[in-house]
Amino acid sequence: MYRSNEELFKHIFDEIVFLESETRTISEEVFLKDEKTQRAFARSIEIIGEAVKNISSDVIIKYKEVPWRNIAGMRDKLIHGYFSVDYEIVWDVAKNIIPEFKNQLIKIMDTEKKKNGN
């Protein structure tokens, strides 16, 4: 099913908001002992990665400073490495990488919205 870049950005943003909200309410220590939260974080990162894989190539090329390939790659590692997920890395991504990606995404969404006259 085709989704517009705008829809994909919204899906990504929703998952980022979830991850940021959760990382504010729990510590890494609690996270590493809570399998449900670990799975929720992994799923959010998978959704983000899947959405990134579907963003149009012109946007990917236009915003080269965003680590699109790394984000999509994290999704692939989670999807295909289900027996060997390192949840310390998942925590690090949620806590340290996702906030920077959010800032980049907000700028992209604003720029694309202006470009499209919205």
XYZ file of N, CA and C in Angstrom:
354
model
N 0.839 -1.181 0.000
C 0.000 0.000 0.000
C 0.884 1.245 0.000
N 0.590 2.152 -0.911
C 1.350 3.393 -1.019
C 0.991 4.343 0.121
N 2.003 4.934 0.698
C 1.813 5.986 1.699
C 2.656 7.172 1.273
N 2.098 8.345 1.431
C 2.835 9.559 1.077
C 3.959 9.789 2.081
N 4.931 10.595 1.674
C 5.998 10.959 2.607
C 5.409 11.577 3.865
N 4.398 12.400 3.694
C 3.765 13.050 4.849
C 3.206 12.014 5.829
N 2.541 10.988 5.306
C 2.019 9.917 6.166
C 3.155 9.166 6.866
N 4.204 8.893 6.118
C 5.346 8.179 6.691
C 6.003 9.004 7.786
N 6.163 10.309 7.541
C 6.725 11.193 8.566
C 5.872 11.152 9.825
N 4.554 11.124 9.657
C 3.645 11.088 10.815
C 3.835 9.793 11.601
N 3.926 8.668 10.906
C 4.150 7.381 11.592
C 5.469 7.409 12.367
N 6.504 7.913 11.726
C 7.807 8.012 12.382
C 7.711 8.905 13.608
N 7.091 10.060 13.431
C 6.990 11.023 14.527
C 6.220 10.434 15.707
N 5.130 9.738 15.436
C 4.342 9.119 16.513
C 5.187 8.135 17.323
N 5.991 7.336 16.652
C 6.848 6.374 17.355
C 7.950 7.078 18.137
N 8.479 8.154 17.574
C 9.492 8.936 18.287
C 8.907 9.512 19.564
N 7.702 10.053 19.480
C 7.046 10.625 20.667
C 6.866 9.546 21.732
N 6.453 8.352 21.325
C 6.310 7.248 22.277
C 7.645 6.933 22.950
N 8.689 6.767 22.149
C 10.003 6.421 22.708
C 10.515 7.504 23.645
N 10.373 8.752 23.246
C 10.826 9.848 24.117
C 10.042 9.884 25.421
N 8.751 9.692 25.331
C 7.915 9.697 26.533
C 8.331 8.584 27.491
N 8.539 7.406 26.957
C 8.907 6.266 27.798
C 10.306 6.411 28.389
N 11.252 6.939 27.622
C 12.611 7.070 28.157
C 12.680 8.128 29.250
N 11.690 9.002 29.293
C 11.638 9.992 30.380
C 11.100 9.388 31.675
N 10.323 8.320 31.555
C 9.638 7.787 32.739
C 10.329 6.583 33.368
N 11.273 5.971 32.650
C 11.968 4.814 33.220
C 13.476 4.967 33.040
N 14.201 4.246 33.846
C 15.665 4.237 33.735
C 16.091 3.081 32.831
N 17.337 3.120 32.421
C 17.874 2.014 31.625
C 17.811 0.712 32.425
N 18.096 0.798 33.706
C 18.068 -0.395 34.559
C 16.680 -1.031 34.563
N 15.650 -0.219 34.719
C 14.275 -0.737 34.703
C 13.954 -1.299 33.323
N 14.326 -0.563 32.284
C 14.084 -0.999 30.908
C 14.675 -2.385 30.660
N 15.897 -2.597 31.096
C 16.583 -3.859 30.822
C 15.994 -5.047 31.586
N 15.108 -4.778 32.534
C 14.440 -5.851 33.281
C 12.984 -6.038 32.854
N 12.498 -5.194 31.947
C 11.078 -5.194 31.575
C 10.911 -5.645 30.122
N 10.604 -6.917 29.956
C 10.516 -7.489 28.611
C 9.427 -6.834 27.758
N 8.303 -6.473 28.354
C 7.234 -5.831 27.573
C 7.696 -4.494 27.008
N 8.376 -3.719 27.824
C 8.864 -2.421 27.363
C 9.964 -2.608 26.327
N 10.819 -3.586 26.521
C 11.863 -3.870 25.534
C 11.236 -4.175 24.171
N 10.222 -5.006 24.190
C 9.557 -5.376 22.939
C 8.843 -4.178 22.313
N 8.254 -3.339 23.144
C 7.582 -2.142 22.628
C 8.587 -1.197 21.972
N 9.725 -1.004 22.607
C 10.768 -0.146 22.034
C 11.262 -0.729 20.708
N 11.526 -2.028 20.714
C 12.012 -2.670 19.489
C 10.988 -2.509 18.372
N 9.726 -2.688 18.692
C 8.666 -2.546 17.676
C 8.607 -1.119 17.150
N 8.723 -0.140 18.019
C 8.712 1.256 17.569
C 9.877 1.536 16.627
N 11.036 1.015 16.954
C 12.205 1.215 16.092
C 12.014 0.485 14.759
N 11.381 -0.682 14.795
C 11.069 -1.398 13.558
C 10.134 -0.570 12.678
N 9.106 0.020 13.277
C 8.148 0.842 12.531
C 8.853 2.047 11.921
N 9.694 2.691 12.708
C 10.456 3.840 12.200
C 11.307 3.400 11.004
N 12.019 2.306 11.152
C 12.875 1.816 10.073
C 12.101 1.437 8.825
N 10.962 0.799 9.010
C 10.129 0.418 7.863
C 9.603 1.658 7.150
N 9.184 2.652 7.903
C 8.708 3.896 7.289
C 9.837 4.580 6.528
N 11.021 4.609 7.119
C 12.186 5.214 6.456
C 12.454 4.524 5.118
N 12.319 3.208 5.079
C 12.566 2.466 3.839
C 11.585 2.845 2.733
N 10.450 3.412 3.093
C 9.425 3.750 2.113
C 9.377 5.228 1.748
N 10.212 6.035 2.377
C 10.285 7.452 2.024
C 10.865 7.558 0.616
N 10.339 8.480 -0.161
C 10.776 8.614 -1.553
C 12.267 8.933 -1.646
N 12.874 8.435 -2.702
C 14.319 8.607 -2.878
C 14.715 10.071 -3.016
N 13.831 10.909 -3.566
C 14.185 12.329 -3.690
C 14.352 12.976 -2.318
N 13.559 12.574 -1.353
C 13.698 13.101 0.013
C 14.982 12.562 0.649
N 15.252 11.293 0.459
C 16.473 10.685 1.004
C 17.707 11.413 0.460
N 17.710 11.673 -0.831
C 18.839 12.359 -1.470
C 18.930 13.810 -1.005
N 17.794 14.460 -0.902
C 17.758 15.881 -0.517
C 18.300 16.098 0.893
N 18.020 15.181 1.790
C 18.419 15.321 3.196
C 19.489 14.276 3.528
N 20.636 14.417 2.893
C 21.740 13.455 3.035
C 22.317 13.407 4.446
N 22.119 14.483 5.208
C 22.688 14.536 6.558
C 21.989 13.587 7.532
N 20.816 13.114 7.165
C 20.071 12.181 8.020
C 20.612 10.769 7.775
N 20.886 10.014 8.824
C 21.438 8.660 8.647
C 20.355 7.637 8.278
N 19.700 7.866 7.143
C 18.585 7.014 6.709
C 18.977 5.539 6.689
N 20.128 5.248 6.110
C 20.559 3.851 5.964
C 20.751 3.190 7.332
N 21.321 3.930 8.280
C 21.524 3.374 9.628
C 20.196 3.098 10.321
N 19.245 4.000 10.124
C 17.925 3.832 10.749
C 17.229 2.603 10.166
N 17.253 2.482 8.853
C 16.655 1.312 8.207
C 17.403 0.041 8.611
N 18.714 0.138 8.750
C 19.522 -1.016 9.132
C 19.207 -1.518 10.530
N 18.907 -0.599 11.432
C 18.533 -1.001 12.792
C 17.252 -1.823 12.749
N 16.332 -1.403 11.919
C 15.079 -2.149 11.751
C 15.383 -3.564 11.264
N 16.258 -3.665 10.262
C 16.608 -4.978 9.714
C 17.232 -5.878 10.771
N 18.105 -5.316 11.586
C 18.746 -6.111 12.640
C 17.719 -6.612 13.651
N 16.743 -5.775 13.972
C 15.715 -6.192 14.926
C 14.804 -7.256 14.325
N 14.402 -7.055 13.089
C 13.489 -7.992 12.432
C 14.144 -9.358 12.228
N 15.392 -9.356 11.807
C 16.041 -10.611 11.428
C 16.918 -11.213 12.522
N 17.086 -10.490 13.614
C 17.937 -11.008 14.685
C 17.190 -11.188 15.983
N 15.958 -11.676 15.894
C 15.091 -11.743 17.061
C 15.632 -12.562 18.214
N 16.552 -13.467 17.955
C 17.104 -14.260 19.050
C 18.347 -13.626 19.657
N 18.794 -12.536 19.064
C 20.033 -11.931 19.550
C 19.947 -10.408 19.647
N 18.798 -9.894 20.039
C 18.636 -8.444 20.172
C 19.388 -7.968 21.409
N 20.207 -6.957 21.233
C 20.938 -6.349 22.344
C 20.119 -5.151 22.822
N 19.419 -5.332 23.933
C 18.519 -4.283 24.402
C 19.255 -3.086 24.989
N 20.518 -3.232 25.297
C 21.307 -2.053 25.686
C 21.461 -1.122 24.487
N 21.630 -1.706 23.305
C 21.707 -0.895 22.088
C 20.346 -0.278 21.784
N 19.282 -1.038 21.959
C 17.930 -0.499 21.741
C 17.710 0.703 22.654
N 18.090 0.585 23.914
C 17.957 1.702 24.855
C 18.771 2.903 24.376
N 20.008 2.657 23.985
C 20.883 3.738 23.526
C 20.286 4.451 22.314
N 19.754 3.689 21.389
C 19.114 4.288 20.208
C 17.937 5.153 20.642
N 17.076 4.611 21.497
C 15.893 5.360 21.945
C 16.272 6.612 22.725
N 17.268 6.505 23.549
C 17.644 7.604 24.442
C 18.526 8.649 23.763
N 19.404 8.227 22.871
C 20.417 9.143 22.341
C 20.316 9.440 20.846
N 19.883 8.493 20.059
C 19.817 8.686 18.607
C 18.467 9.269 18.193
N 17.411 8.738 18.752
C 16.056 9.157 18.376
C 15.818 10.656 18.592
N 16.250 11.258 19.703
C 16.008 12.705 19.869
C 16.647 13.556 18.764
N 17.843 13.204 18.330
C 18.489 13.940 17.234
C 17.730 13.725 15.930
N 17.302 12.491 15.698
C 16.515 12.196 14.502
C 15.208 12.991 14.526
N 14.608 13.116 15.699
C 13.376 13.901 15.818
C 13.619 15.338 15.367
N 14.701 15.943 15.812
C 15.019 17.316 15.408
C 15.175 17.413 13.896
N 15.860 16.456 13.302
C 16.030 16.444 11.850
C 14.685 16.273 11.153
N 13.865 15.374 11.672
C 12.565 15.100 11.065
C 11.655 16.322 11.125
N 11.654 17.029 12.230
C 10.825 18.235 12.352
C 11.223 19.248 11.283
N 12.514 19.448 11.086
C 12.986 20.388 10.055
C 12.552 19.932 8.667
N 12.687 18.649 8.410
C 12.283 18.110 7.110
C 10.787 18.293 6.905
N 9.991 17.960 7.909
C 8.542 18.093 7.794
C 8.153 19.543 7.528
N 8.774 20.473 8.228
C 8.490 21.895 8.015
C 8.867 22.326 6.603
N 10.045 21.928 6.157
C 10.511 22.294 4.814
C 9.604 21.707 3.742
N 9.271 20.445 3.886
C 8.426 19.782 2.890
C 7.012 20.353 2.894
N 6.517 20.710 4.053
C 5.183 21.306 4.145
C 5.153 22.648 3.413
N 6.183 23.465 3.631
C 6.274 24.763 2.947
C 6.406 24.574 1.443
N 7.214 23.610 1.045
C 7.421 23.328 -0.378
C 6.110 22.934 -1.056
N 5.291 22.188 -0.336
C 4.021 21.708 -0.885
C 2.877 22.689 -0.679
N 3.183 23.837 -0.077
C 2.174 24.873 0.104
C 1.158 24.607 1.188
N 1.515 23.816 2.176
C 0.574 23.508 3.281
C 0.848 24.365 4.479
